[in-house]
Amino acid sequence: MKLLKLYPFQYLLLLLLLLFHMFNASYAGGSDQQLYGVYSEEMQFLLAHNAVRQSKSEPPLSWDYGLERYARWWAGQRRHSCDLVHSFPGGQFQLGENIYWGGGSAWTPADAVRLWASEEKYYDYSRNSCQGGQMCGHYTQIVWRETSRVGCARVVCDNGDVFMTCNYYPPGNYVGVRPY
């Protein structure tokens, strides 16, 4: 599988550029949705994931084009209905997978990763569990220590909404195992 590999200083440079643009967008009263199209979707997904992982001192993910192909295939399957459905029937996950839906077509890769990462507030590391009635598995998949590769896709559905999916290898979220 072909991977996009960057040196640590390249991640830092790209992260600084993203943060600079996000600061300028928010300072101007806009949002990081203005960044959509400035960086490739691939880079937007990768930078957002690695910023979350870096906050937990986890190594950066590499982009995996095989995982991206799989994510694009699944996003294509969801294009007609945009329903939030995982790609593995009956929960037989062979990869880690996060899925996202947003009403309207303006949602970006950074929006999806931000939503998944926002689940951190529900994760209790000392108990290795999520608060009752809340989800935190999207967050723990992003920061899962053994996960090293990611591939994602974004599609505007026939109804004008957005579906995004990211796949991770090796998968995470094993019961009884802490993510980091």
PDB file of C-alpha atoms in Angstrom, residues 12-151:
ATOM      1  CA  LEU A  12       4.794  20.881  12.282  1.00  0.00           C
ATOM      2  CA  LEU A  13       4.939  23.239   9.301  1.00  0.00           C
ATOM      3  CA  LEU A  14       1.599  22.035   7.938  1.00  0.00           C
ATOM      4  CA  LEU A  15       0.012  22.253  11.380  1.00  0.00           C
ATOM      5  CA  LEU A  16       1.303  25.806  11.806  1.00  0.00           C
ATOM      6  CA  LEU A  17      -0.070  26.765   8.385  1.00  0.00           C
ATOM      7  CA  LEU A  18      -3.452  25.246   9.230  1.00  0.00           C
ATOM      8  CA  LEU A  19      -3.560  26.999  12.596  1.00  0.00           C
ATOM      9  CA  PHE A  20      -2.551  30.300  10.975  1.00  0.00           C
ATOM     10  CA  HIS A  21      -5.372  30.001   8.440  1.00  0.00           C
ATOM     11  CA  MET A  22      -7.868  28.926  11.106  1.00  0.00           C
ATOM     12  CA  PHE A  23      -6.872  31.894  13.296  1.00  0.00           C
ATOM     13  CA  ASN A  24      -7.225  34.299  10.392  1.00  0.00           C
ATOM     14  CA  ALA A  25     -10.608  32.820   9.424  1.00  0.00           C
ATOM     15  CA  SER A  26     -11.982  32.990  12.962  1.00  0.00           C
ATOM     16  CA  TYR A  27     -10.511  36.463  13.530  1.00  0.00           C
ATOM     17  CA  ALA A  28     -12.280  37.639  10.397  1.00  0.00           C
ATOM     18  CA  GLY A  29     -15.561  36.222  11.702  1.00  0.00           C
ATOM     19  CA  GLY A  30     -15.441  33.212   9.382  1.00  0.00           C
ATOM     20  CA  SER A  31     -14.712  29.576   9.986  1.00  0.00           C
ATOM     21  CA  ASP A  32     -12.286  26.928   8.875  1.00  0.00           C
ATOM     22  CA  GLN A  33     -14.836  26.065   6.194  1.00  0.00           C
ATOM     23  CA  GLN A  34     -13.060  28.834   4.268  1.00  0.00           C
ATOM     24  CA  LEU A  35     -10.090  26.460   4.136  1.00  0.00           C
ATOM     25  CA  TYR A  36     -12.033  23.927   2.129  1.00  0.00           C
ATOM     26  CA  GLY A  37     -10.306  23.747  -1.223  1.00  0.00           C
ATOM     27  CA  VAL A  38      -7.086  25.409   0.031  1.00  0.00           C
ATOM     28  CA  TYR A  39      -5.666  22.072   1.151  1.00  0.00           C
ATOM     29  CA  SER A  40      -6.567  18.739  -0.393  1.00  0.00           C
ATOM     30  CA  GLU A  41      -9.234  16.787   1.481  1.00  0.00           C
ATOM     31  CA  GLU A  42      -6.556  14.201   2.174  1.00  0.00           C
ATOM     32  CA  MET A  43      -4.340  16.767   3.888  1.00  0.00           C
ATOM     33  CA  GLN A  44      -7.268  18.284   5.803  1.00  0.00           C
ATOM     34  CA  PHE A  45      -8.215  14.880   7.220  1.00  0.00           C
ATOM     35  CA  LEU A  46      -4.601  13.997   8.026  1.00  0.00           C
ATOM     36  CA  LEU A  47      -3.713  17.314   9.679  1.00  0.00           C
ATOM     37  CA  ALA A  48      -6.855  17.319  11.799  1.00  0.00           C
ATOM     38  CA  HIS A  49      -6.285  13.734  12.972  1.00  0.00           C
ATOM     39  CA  ASN A  50      -2.646  14.338  13.774  1.00  0.00           C
ATOM     40  CA  ALA A  51      -3.391  17.505  15.729  1.00  0.00           C
ATOM     41  CA  VAL A  52      -5.685  15.462  17.998  1.00  0.00           C
ATOM     42  CA  ARG A  53      -3.114  12.674  18.325  1.00  0.00           C
ATOM     43  CA  GLN A  54      -0.334  15.145  19.082  1.00  0.00           C
ATOM     44  CA  SER A  55      -2.339  16.480  22.024  1.00  0.00           C
ATOM     45  CA  LYS A  56      -1.929  13.014  23.595  1.00  0.00           C
ATOM     46  CA  SER A  57       1.710  12.657  22.488  1.00  0.00           C
ATOM     47  CA  GLU A  58       0.778   9.911  20.048  1.00  0.00           C
ATOM     48  CA  PRO A  59       2.779   9.480  16.836  1.00  0.00           C
ATOM     49  CA  PRO A  60       1.262  10.944  13.673  1.00  0.00           C
ATOM     50  CA  LEU A  61      -0.809   8.819  11.330  1.00  0.00           C
ATOM     51  CA  SER A  62       0.267   8.204   7.743  1.00  0.00           C
ATOM     52  CA  TRP A  63      -2.155   8.486   4.859  1.00  0.00           C
ATOM     53  CA  ASP A  64      -2.977   5.104   3.338  1.00  0.00           C
ATOM     54  CA  TYR A  65      -4.293   5.160  -0.226  1.00  0.00           C
ATOM     55  CA  GLY A  66      -5.771   1.654   0.125  1.00  0.00           C
ATOM     56  CA  LEU A  67      -7.826   2.806   3.106  1.00  0.00           C
ATOM     57  CA  GLU A  68      -8.794   5.916   1.146  1.00  0.00           C
ATOM     58  CA  ARG A  69     -10.011   3.730  -1.753  1.00  0.00           C
ATOM     59  CA  TYR A  70     -12.103   1.689   0.652  1.00  0.00           C
ATOM     60  CA  ALA A  71     -13.517   4.868   2.260  1.00  0.00           C
ATOM     61  CA  ARG A  72     -14.311   6.314  -1.187  1.00  0.00           C
ATOM     62  CA  TRP A  73     -16.092   3.114  -2.145  1.00  0.00           C
ATOM     63  CA  TRP A  74     -18.211   3.219   1.030  1.00  0.00           C
ATOM     64  CA  ALA A  75     -18.941   6.941   0.683  1.00  0.00           C
ATOM     65  CA  GLY A  76     -20.102   6.216  -2.877  1.00  0.00           C
ATOM     66  CA  GLN A  77     -22.478   3.583  -1.510  1.00  0.00           C
ATOM     67  CA  ARG A  78     -23.924   6.148   0.922  1.00  0.00           C
ATOM     68  CA  ARG A  79     -24.295   8.890  -1.714  1.00  0.00           C
ATOM     69  CA  HIS A  80     -27.945   8.072  -2.476  1.00  0.00           C
ATOM     70  CA  SER A  81     -29.277   8.108   1.087  1.00  0.00           C
ATOM     71  CA  CYS A  82     -26.507   9.726   3.169  1.00  0.00           C
ATOM     72  CA  ASP A  83     -27.588   7.468   6.066  1.00  0.00           C
ATOM     73  CA  LEU A  84     -25.099   6.976   8.907  1.00  0.00           C
ATOM     74  CA  VAL A  85     -24.365   3.296   8.324  1.00  0.00           C
ATOM     75  CA  HIS A  86     -21.048   1.543   8.941  1.00  0.00           C
ATOM     76  CA  SER A  87     -19.468  -0.405   6.111  1.00  0.00           C
ATOM     77  CA  PHE A  88     -19.073  -3.674   8.005  1.00  0.00           C
ATOM     78  CA  PRO A  89     -22.267  -5.737   8.224  1.00  0.00           C
ATOM     79  CA  GLY A  90     -23.319  -6.858  11.668  1.00  0.00           C
ATOM     80  CA  GLY A  91     -20.484  -4.988  13.372  1.00  0.00           C
ATOM     81  CA  GLN A  92     -17.816  -7.354  11.978  1.00  0.00           C
ATOM     82  CA  PHE A  93     -15.208  -4.596  11.844  1.00  0.00           C
ATOM     83  CA  GLN A  94     -11.941  -5.454  10.157  1.00  0.00           C
ATOM     84  CA  LEU A  95     -10.778  -1.835  10.172  1.00  0.00           C
ATOM     85  CA  GLY A  96     -11.444   1.041  12.512  1.00  0.00           C
ATOM     86  CA  GLU A  97     -14.135   3.297  11.089  1.00  0.00           C
ATOM     87  CA  ASN A  98     -15.601   6.697  11.949  1.00  0.00           C
ATOM     88  CA  ILE A  99     -18.580   8.045   9.994  1.00  0.00           C
ATOM     89  CA  TYR A 100     -20.092  11.536   9.842  1.00  0.00           C
ATOM     90  CA  TRP A 101     -23.174  13.223   8.400  1.00  0.00           C
ATOM     91  CA  GLY A 102     -23.742  16.950   8.042  1.00  0.00           C
ATOM     92  CA  GLY A 103     -26.810  18.765   6.720  1.00  0.00           C
ATOM     93  CA  GLY A 104     -25.893  20.890   3.713  1.00  0.00           C
ATOM     94  CA  SER A 105     -22.797  20.676   1.541  1.00  0.00           C
ATOM     95  CA  ALA A 106     -20.358  23.003   3.349  1.00  0.00           C
ATOM     96  CA  TRP A 107     -19.041  20.529   5.957  1.00  0.00           C
ATOM     97  CA  THR A 108     -15.294  19.928   5.779  1.00  0.00           C
ATOM     98  CA  PRO A 109     -12.965  17.140   6.866  1.00  0.00           C
ATOM     99  CA  ALA A 110     -11.889  19.324   9.809  1.00  0.00           C
ATOM    100  CA  ASP A 111     -15.537  19.577  10.916  1.00  0.00           C
ATOM    101  CA  ALA A 112     -15.879  15.791  11.017  1.00  0.00           C
ATOM    102  CA  VAL A 113     -12.642  15.254  12.937  1.00  0.00           C
ATOM    103  CA  ARG A 114     -13.521  18.088  15.319  1.00  0.00           C
ATOM    104  CA  LEU A 115     -16.879  16.454  16.095  1.00  0.00           C
ATOM    105  CA  TRP A 116     -15.279  13.046  16.691  1.00  0.00           C
ATOM    106  CA  ALA A 117     -12.533  14.574  18.846  1.00  0.00           C
ATOM    107  CA  SER A 118     -15.085  16.515  20.903  1.00  0.00           C
ATOM    108  CA  GLU A 119     -16.093  13.187  22.459  1.00  0.00           C
ATOM    109  CA  GLU A 120     -12.928  13.424  24.578  1.00  0.00           C
ATOM    110  CA  LYS A 121     -14.950  15.258  27.236  1.00  0.00           C
ATOM    111  CA  TYR A 122     -16.982  12.063  27.782  1.00  0.00           C
ATOM    112  CA  TYR A 123     -13.977   9.729  28.055  1.00  0.00           C
ATOM    113  CA  ASP A 124     -12.734   8.852  31.547  1.00  0.00           C
ATOM    114  CA  TYR A 125      -9.162   7.596  31.168  1.00  0.00           C
ATOM    115  CA  SER A 126      -8.861   6.381  34.768  1.00  0.00           C
ATOM    116  CA  ARG A 127     -11.871   4.092  34.266  1.00  0.00           C
ATOM    117  CA  ASN A 128     -11.236   3.540  30.559  1.00  0.00           C
ATOM    118  CA  SER A 129     -14.901   4.164  29.885  1.00  0.00           C
ATOM    119  CA  CYS A 130     -17.344   6.618  28.412  1.00  0.00           C
ATOM    120  CA  GLN A 131     -19.909   8.520  30.471  1.00  0.00           C
ATOM    121  CA  GLY A 132     -23.292   6.815  30.479  1.00  0.00           C
ATOM    122  CA  GLY A 133     -25.449   7.753  27.510  1.00  0.00           C
ATOM    123  CA  GLN A 134     -22.537   9.333  25.618  1.00  0.00           C
ATOM    124  CA  MET A 135     -20.280   8.229  22.774  1.00  0.00           C
ATOM    125  CA  CYS A 136     -16.503   8.411  22.851  1.00  0.00           C
ATOM    126  CA  GLY A 137     -15.417   5.614  20.488  1.00  0.00           C
ATOM    127  CA  HIS A 138     -14.789   7.998  17.601  1.00  0.00           C
ATOM    128  CA  TYR A 139     -12.356   9.938  19.766  1.00  0.00           C
ATOM    129  CA  THR A 140     -10.609   6.841  21.126  1.00  0.00           C
ATOM    130  CA  GLN A 141     -10.175   5.479  17.589  1.00  0.00           C
ATOM    131  CA  ILE A 142      -8.434   8.690  16.527  1.00  0.00           C
ATOM    132  CA  VAL A 143      -5.961   8.536  19.436  1.00  0.00           C
ATOM    133  CA  TRP A 144      -5.561   4.733  19.527  1.00  0.00           C
ATOM    134  CA  ARG A 145      -1.838   4.204  20.099  1.00  0.00           C
ATOM    135  CA  GLU A 146      -1.388   1.216  17.763  1.00  0.00           C
ATOM    136  CA  THR A 147      -3.264   2.805  14.868  1.00  0.00           C
ATOM    137  CA  SER A 148      -0.728   4.060  12.356  1.00  0.00           C
ATOM    138  CA  ARG A 149      -2.620   4.636   9.090  1.00  0.00           C
ATOM    139  CA  VAL A 150      -5.782   6.409   8.004  1.00  0.00           C
ATOM    140  CA  GLY A 151      -7.699   6.888   4.771  1.00  0.00           C
TER     141      GLY A 151
END
